Coordinates of N, CA, C and O in Angstrom, one line a residue:
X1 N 13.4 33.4 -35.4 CA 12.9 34.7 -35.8 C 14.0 35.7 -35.8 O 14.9 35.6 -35.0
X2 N 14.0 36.7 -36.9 CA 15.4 37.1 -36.4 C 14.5 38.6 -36.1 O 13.3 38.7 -36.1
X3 N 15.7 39.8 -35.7 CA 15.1 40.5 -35.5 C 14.7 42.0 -36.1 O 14.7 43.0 -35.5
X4 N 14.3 41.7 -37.6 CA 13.6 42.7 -38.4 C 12.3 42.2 -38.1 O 11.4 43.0 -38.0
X5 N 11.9 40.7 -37.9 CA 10.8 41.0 -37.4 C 10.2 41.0 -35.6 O 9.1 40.7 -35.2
X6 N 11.1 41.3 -34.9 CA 11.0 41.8 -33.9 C 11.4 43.2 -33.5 O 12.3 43.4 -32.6
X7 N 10.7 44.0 -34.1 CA 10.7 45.4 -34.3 C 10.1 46.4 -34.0 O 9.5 46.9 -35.0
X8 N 9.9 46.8 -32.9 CA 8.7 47.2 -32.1 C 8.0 48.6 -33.5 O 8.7 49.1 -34.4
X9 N 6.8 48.6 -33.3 CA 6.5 49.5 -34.2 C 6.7 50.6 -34.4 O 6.8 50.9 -33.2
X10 N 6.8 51.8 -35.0 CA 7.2 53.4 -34.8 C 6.3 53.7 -33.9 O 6.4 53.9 -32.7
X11 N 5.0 53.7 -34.7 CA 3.9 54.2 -33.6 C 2.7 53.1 -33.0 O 2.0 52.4 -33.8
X12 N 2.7 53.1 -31.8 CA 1.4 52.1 -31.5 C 0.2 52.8 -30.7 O 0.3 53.6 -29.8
X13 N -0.9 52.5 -31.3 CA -2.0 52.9 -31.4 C -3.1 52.0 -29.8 O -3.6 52.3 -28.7
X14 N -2.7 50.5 -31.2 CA -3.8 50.0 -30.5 C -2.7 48.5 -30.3 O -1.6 48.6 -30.9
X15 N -3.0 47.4 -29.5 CA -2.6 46.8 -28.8 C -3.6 45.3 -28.9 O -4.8 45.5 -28.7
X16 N -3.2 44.2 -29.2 CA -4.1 42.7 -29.2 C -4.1 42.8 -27.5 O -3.5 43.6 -26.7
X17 N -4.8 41.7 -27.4 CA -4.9 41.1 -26.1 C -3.6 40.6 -25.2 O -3.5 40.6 -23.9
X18 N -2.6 40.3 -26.3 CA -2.1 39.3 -25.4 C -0.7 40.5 -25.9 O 0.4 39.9 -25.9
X19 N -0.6 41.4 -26.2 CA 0.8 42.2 -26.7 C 0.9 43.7 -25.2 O 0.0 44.4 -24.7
X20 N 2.3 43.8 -24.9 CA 2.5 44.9 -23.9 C 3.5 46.1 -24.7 O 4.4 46.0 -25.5
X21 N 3.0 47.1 -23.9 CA 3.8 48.3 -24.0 C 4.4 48.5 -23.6 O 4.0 49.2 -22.7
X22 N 5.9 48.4 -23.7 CA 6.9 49.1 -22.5 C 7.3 50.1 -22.8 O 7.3 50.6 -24.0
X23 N 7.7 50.8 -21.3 CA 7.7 52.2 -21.3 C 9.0 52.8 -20.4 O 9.4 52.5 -19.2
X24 N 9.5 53.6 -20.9 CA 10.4 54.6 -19.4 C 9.6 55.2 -18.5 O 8.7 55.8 -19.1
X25 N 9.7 55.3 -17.4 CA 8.9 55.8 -16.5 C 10.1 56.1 -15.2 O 11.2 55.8 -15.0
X26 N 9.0 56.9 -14.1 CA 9.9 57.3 -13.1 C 9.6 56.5 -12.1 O 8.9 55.5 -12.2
X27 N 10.1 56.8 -11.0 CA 10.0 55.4 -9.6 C 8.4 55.9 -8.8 O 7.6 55.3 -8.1
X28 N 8.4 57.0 -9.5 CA 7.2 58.0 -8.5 C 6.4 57.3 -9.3 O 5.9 56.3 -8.7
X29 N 6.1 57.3 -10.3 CA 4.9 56.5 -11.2 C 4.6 57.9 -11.8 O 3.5 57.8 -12.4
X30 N 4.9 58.7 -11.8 CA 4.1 60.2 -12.6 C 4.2 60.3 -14.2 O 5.2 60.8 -14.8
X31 N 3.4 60.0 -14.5 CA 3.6 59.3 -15.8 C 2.9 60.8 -16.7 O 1.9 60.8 -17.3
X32 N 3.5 61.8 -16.7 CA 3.1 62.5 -17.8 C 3.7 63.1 -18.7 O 3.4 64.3 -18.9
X33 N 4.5 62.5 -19.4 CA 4.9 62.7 -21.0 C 5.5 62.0 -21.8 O 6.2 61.3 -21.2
X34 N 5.6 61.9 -23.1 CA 6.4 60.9 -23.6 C 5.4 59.7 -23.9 O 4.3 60.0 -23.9
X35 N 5.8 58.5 -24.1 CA 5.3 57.2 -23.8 C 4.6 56.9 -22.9 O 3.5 56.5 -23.0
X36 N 5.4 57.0 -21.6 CA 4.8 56.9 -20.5 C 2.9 57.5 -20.1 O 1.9 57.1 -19.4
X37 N 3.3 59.1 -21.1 CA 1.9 59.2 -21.1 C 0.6 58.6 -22.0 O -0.6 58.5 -21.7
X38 N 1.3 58.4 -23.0 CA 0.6 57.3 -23.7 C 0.1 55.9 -23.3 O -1.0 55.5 -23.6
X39 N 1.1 55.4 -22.5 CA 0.9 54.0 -21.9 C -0.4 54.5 -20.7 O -1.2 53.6 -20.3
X40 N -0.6 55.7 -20.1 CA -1.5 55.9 -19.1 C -3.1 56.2 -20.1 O -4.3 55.9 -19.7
X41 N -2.7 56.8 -21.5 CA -4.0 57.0 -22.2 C -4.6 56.2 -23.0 O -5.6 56.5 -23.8
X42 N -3.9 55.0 -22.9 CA -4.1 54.0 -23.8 C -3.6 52.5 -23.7 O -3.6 51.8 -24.7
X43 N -3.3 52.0 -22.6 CA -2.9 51.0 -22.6 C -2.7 50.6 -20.8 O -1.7 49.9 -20.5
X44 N -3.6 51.2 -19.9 CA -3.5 51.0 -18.8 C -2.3 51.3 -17.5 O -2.3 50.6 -16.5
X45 N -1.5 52.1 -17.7 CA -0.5 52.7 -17.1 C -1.4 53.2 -15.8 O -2.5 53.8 -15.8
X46 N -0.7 52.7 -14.7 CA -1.2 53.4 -13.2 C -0.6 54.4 -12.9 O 0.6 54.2 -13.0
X47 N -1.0 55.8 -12.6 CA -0.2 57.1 -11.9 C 0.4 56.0 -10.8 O 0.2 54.8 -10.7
X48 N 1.0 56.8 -10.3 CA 1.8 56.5 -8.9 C 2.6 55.5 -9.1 O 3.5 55.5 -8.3
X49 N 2.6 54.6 -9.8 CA 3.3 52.7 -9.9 C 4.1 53.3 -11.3 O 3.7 53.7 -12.4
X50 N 5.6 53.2 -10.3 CA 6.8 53.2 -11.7 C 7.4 52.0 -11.5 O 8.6 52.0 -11.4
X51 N 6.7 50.8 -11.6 CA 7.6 50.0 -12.2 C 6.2 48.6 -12.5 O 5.1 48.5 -12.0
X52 N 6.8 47.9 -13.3 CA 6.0 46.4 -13.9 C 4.8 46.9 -14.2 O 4.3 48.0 -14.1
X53 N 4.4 45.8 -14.6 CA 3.0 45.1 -15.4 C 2.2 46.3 -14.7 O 2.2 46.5 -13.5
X54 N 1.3 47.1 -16.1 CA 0.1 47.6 -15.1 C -0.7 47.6 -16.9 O -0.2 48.1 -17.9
X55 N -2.0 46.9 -16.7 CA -2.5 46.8 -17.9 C -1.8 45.9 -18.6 O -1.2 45.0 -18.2
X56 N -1.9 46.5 -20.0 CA -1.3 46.2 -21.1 C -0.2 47.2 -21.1 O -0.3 47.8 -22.2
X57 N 0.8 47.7 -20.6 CA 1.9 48.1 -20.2 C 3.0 47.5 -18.8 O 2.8 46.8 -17.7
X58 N 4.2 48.1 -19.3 CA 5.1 47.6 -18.4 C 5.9 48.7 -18.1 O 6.0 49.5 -19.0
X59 N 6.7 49.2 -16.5 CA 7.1 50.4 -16.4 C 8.6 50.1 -16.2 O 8.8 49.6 -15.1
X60 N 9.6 50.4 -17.0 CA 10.7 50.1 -16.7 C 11.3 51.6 -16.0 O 11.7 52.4 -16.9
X61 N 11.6 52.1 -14.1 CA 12.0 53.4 -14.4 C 13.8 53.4 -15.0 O 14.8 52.6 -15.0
X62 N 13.5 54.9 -15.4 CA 14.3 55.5 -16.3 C 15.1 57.2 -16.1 O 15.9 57.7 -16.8
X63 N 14.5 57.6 -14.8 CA 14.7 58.6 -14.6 C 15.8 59.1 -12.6 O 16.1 60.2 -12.0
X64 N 16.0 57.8 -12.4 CA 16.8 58.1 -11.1 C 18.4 57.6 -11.1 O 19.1 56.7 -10.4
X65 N 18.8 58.7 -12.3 CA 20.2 58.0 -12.1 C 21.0 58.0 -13.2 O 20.6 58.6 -14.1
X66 N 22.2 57.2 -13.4 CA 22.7 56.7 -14.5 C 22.4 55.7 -14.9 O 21.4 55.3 -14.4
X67 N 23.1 54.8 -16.0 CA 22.5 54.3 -16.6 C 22.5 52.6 -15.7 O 21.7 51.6 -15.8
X68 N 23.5 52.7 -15.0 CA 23.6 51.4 -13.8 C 22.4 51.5 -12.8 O 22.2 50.7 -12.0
X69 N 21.8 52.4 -12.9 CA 20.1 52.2 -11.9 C 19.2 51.9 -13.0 O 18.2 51.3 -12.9
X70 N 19.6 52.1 -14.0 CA 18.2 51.5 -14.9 C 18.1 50.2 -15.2 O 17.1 49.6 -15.5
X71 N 19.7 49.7 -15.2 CA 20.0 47.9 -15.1 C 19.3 47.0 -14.2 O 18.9 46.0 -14.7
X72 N 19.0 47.1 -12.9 CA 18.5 46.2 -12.6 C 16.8 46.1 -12.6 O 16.0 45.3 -12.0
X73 N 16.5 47.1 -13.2 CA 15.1 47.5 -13.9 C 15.1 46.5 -15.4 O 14.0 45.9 -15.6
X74 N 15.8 46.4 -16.1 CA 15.7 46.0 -17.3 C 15.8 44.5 -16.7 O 14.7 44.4 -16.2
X75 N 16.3 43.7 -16.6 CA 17.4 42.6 -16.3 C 15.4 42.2 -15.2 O 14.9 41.0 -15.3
X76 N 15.1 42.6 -14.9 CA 13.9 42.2 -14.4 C 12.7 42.1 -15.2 O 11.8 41.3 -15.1
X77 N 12.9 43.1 -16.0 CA 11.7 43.3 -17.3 C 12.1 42.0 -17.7 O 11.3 41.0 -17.5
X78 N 13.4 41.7 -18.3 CA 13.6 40.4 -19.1 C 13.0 38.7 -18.5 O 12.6 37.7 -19.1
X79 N 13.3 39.2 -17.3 CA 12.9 37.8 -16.7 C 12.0 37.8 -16.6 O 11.6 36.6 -16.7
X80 N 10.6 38.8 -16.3 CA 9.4 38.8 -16.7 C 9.5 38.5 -17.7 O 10.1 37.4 -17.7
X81 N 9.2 39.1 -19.2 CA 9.2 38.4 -20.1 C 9.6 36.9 -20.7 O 9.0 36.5 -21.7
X82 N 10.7 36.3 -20.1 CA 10.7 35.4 -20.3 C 9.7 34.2 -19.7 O 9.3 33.2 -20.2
X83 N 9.6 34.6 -18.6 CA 8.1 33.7 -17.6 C 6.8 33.9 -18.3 O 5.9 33.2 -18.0
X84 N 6.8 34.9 -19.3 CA 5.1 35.1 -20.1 C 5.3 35.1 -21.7 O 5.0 36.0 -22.5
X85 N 6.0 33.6 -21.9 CA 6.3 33.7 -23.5 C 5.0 33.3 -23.9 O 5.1 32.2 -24.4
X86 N 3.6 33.7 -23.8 CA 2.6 34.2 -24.5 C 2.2 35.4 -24.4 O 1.0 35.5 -24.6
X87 N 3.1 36.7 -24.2 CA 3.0 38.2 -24.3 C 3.6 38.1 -25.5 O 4.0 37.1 -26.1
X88 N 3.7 39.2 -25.8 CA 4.5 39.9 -27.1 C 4.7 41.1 -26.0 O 3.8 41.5 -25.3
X89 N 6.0 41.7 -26.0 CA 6.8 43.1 -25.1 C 6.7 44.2 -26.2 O 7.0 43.7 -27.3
X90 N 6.5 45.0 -26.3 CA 6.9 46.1 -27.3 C 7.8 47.1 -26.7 O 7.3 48.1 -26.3
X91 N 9.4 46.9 -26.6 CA 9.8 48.1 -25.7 C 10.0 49.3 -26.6 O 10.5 49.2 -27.7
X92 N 9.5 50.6 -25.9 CA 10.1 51.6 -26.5 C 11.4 52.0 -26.9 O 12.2 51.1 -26.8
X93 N 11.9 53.1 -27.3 CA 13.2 53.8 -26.9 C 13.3 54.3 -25.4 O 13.7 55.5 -25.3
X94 N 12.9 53.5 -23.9 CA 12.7 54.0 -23.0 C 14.6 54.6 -22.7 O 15.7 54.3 -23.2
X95 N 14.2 55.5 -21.8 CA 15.6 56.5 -21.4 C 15.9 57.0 -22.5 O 16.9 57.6 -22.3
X96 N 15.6 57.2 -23.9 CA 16.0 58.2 -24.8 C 15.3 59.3 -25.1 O 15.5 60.1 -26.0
X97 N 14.2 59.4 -24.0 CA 13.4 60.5 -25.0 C 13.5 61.9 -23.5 O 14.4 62.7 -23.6
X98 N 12.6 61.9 -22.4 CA 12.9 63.1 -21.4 C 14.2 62.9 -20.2 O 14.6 63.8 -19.5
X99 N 14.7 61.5 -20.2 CA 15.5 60.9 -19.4 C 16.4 61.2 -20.1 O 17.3 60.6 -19.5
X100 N 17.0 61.8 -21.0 CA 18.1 62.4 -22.1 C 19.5 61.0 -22.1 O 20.6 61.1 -21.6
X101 N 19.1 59.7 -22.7 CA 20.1 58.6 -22.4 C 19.9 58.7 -23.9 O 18.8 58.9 -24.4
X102 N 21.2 58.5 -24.6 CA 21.6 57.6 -26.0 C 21.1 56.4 -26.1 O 21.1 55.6 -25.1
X103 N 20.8 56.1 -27.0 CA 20.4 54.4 -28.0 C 21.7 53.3 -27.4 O 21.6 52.2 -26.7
X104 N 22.6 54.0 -27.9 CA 24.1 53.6 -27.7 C 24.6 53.0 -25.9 O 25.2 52.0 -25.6
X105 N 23.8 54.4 -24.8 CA 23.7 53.9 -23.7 C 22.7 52.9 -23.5 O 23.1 51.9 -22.8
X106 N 21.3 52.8 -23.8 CA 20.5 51.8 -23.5 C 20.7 50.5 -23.8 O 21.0 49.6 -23.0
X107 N 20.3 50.5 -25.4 CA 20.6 49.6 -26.2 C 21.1 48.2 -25.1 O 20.4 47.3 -24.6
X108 N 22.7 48.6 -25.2 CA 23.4 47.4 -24.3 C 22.7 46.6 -23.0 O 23.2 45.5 -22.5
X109 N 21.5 47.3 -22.5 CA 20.9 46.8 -21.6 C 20.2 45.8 -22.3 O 20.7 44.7 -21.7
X110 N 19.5 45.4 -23.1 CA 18.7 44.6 -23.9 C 20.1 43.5 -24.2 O 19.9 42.3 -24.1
X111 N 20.9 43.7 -24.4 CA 21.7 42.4 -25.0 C 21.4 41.0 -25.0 O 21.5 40.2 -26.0
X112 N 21.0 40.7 -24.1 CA 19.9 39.6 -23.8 C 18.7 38.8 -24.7 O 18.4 37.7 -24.9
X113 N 18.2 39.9 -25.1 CA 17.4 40.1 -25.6 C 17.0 39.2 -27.3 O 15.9 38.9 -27.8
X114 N 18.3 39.0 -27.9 CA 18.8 37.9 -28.9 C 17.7 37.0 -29.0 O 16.8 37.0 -29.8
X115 N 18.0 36.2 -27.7 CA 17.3 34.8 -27.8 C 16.2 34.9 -27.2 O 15.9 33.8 -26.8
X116 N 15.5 35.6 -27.0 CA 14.0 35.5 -26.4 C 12.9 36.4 -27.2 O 12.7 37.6 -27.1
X117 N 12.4 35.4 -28.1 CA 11.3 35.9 -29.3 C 10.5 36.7 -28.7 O 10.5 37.8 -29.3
X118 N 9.9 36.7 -27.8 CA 8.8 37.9 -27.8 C 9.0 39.0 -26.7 O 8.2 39.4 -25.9
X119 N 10.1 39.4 -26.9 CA 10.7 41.0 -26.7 C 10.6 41.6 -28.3 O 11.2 41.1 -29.2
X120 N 9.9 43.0 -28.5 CA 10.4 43.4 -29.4 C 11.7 44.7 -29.0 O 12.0 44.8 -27.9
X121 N 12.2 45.2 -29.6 CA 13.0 46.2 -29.5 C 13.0 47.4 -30.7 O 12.5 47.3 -31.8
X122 N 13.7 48.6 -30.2 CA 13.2 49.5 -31.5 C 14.6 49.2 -32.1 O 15.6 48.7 -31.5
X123 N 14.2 49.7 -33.9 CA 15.0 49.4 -34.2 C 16.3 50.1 -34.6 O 17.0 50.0 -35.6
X124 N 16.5 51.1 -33.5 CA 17.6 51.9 -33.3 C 18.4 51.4 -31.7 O 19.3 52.1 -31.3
X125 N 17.7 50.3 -31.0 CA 18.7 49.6 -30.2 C 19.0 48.3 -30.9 O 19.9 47.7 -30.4
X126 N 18.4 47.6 -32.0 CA 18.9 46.7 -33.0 C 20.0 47.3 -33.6 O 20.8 46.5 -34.3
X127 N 20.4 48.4 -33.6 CA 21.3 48.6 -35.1 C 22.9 48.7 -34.1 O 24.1 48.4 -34.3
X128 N 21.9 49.4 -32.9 CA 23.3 49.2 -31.9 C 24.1 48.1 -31.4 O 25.3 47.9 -31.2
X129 N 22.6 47.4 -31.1 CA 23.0 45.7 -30.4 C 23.9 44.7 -31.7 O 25.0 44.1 -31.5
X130 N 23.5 44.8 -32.7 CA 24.1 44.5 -33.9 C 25.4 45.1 -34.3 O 26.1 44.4 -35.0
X131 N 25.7 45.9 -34.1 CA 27.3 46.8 -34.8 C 27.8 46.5 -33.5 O 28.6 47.4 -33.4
X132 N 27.8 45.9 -32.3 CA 28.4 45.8 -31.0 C 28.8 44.3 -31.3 O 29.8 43.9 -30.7
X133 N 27.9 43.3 -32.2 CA 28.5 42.1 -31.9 C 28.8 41.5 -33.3 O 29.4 40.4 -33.4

């Protein structure tokens, strides 16, 4: 599969059974804006719980730090995902949007991400992961 078609969608709405939403989130779990608030009005996000599986979402936090505290948040998402290759992941642009992180900084967290089909990614950490290798 390459990955144009693993391209998380611009906007998601609605969600199959077996597809997840990932999200940036904080450690507090206070999930109000952004994605994060989305993932609470639509796809089962818990207040208080910033991190993993809640619903049909996943909370990667994104807000305590640089970008070396959000690594061992990601690097865990992955190994989740890899233990549930009958999900589909949809990750956001998580840390680019109120967490004020570059594509360019995130992006490289995903590198991994190549060989394991049902991670999607947006496709402005594809264009990065791609012109990096």
């Amino acid at each position: 599969m390459n990955v144009k078609e693993r391209t998380t969608p611009q906007n998601i709405s609605v969600l199959k059974p077996n597809e997840v939403f990932v999200f940036g989130s904080n450690l507090a779990g206070i999930h109000g804006g952004g994605a994060a608030r989305t993932a609470v009005e639509k796809f089962g996000a818990i207040m208080m719980q910033g991190i993993g599986l809640q619903g049909q979402s996943y909370a990667i936090p994104t807000m305590q730090g640089g970008v070396k505290t959000i690594k061992p948040y990601v690097d865990g998402f992955i190994d989740f995902a890899k233990s549930h290759p009958e999900m589909k992941f949809y990750v956001t642009r998580i840390g680019c949007g109120i967490a004020g992180f570059k594509d360019e900084e995130i992006a490289p967290l995903f590198a991994k991400c190549f060989s394991i089909d049902n991670i999607y990614l947006p496709a402005s950490f594809w264009k990065v992961l791609i012109d990096e290798f």
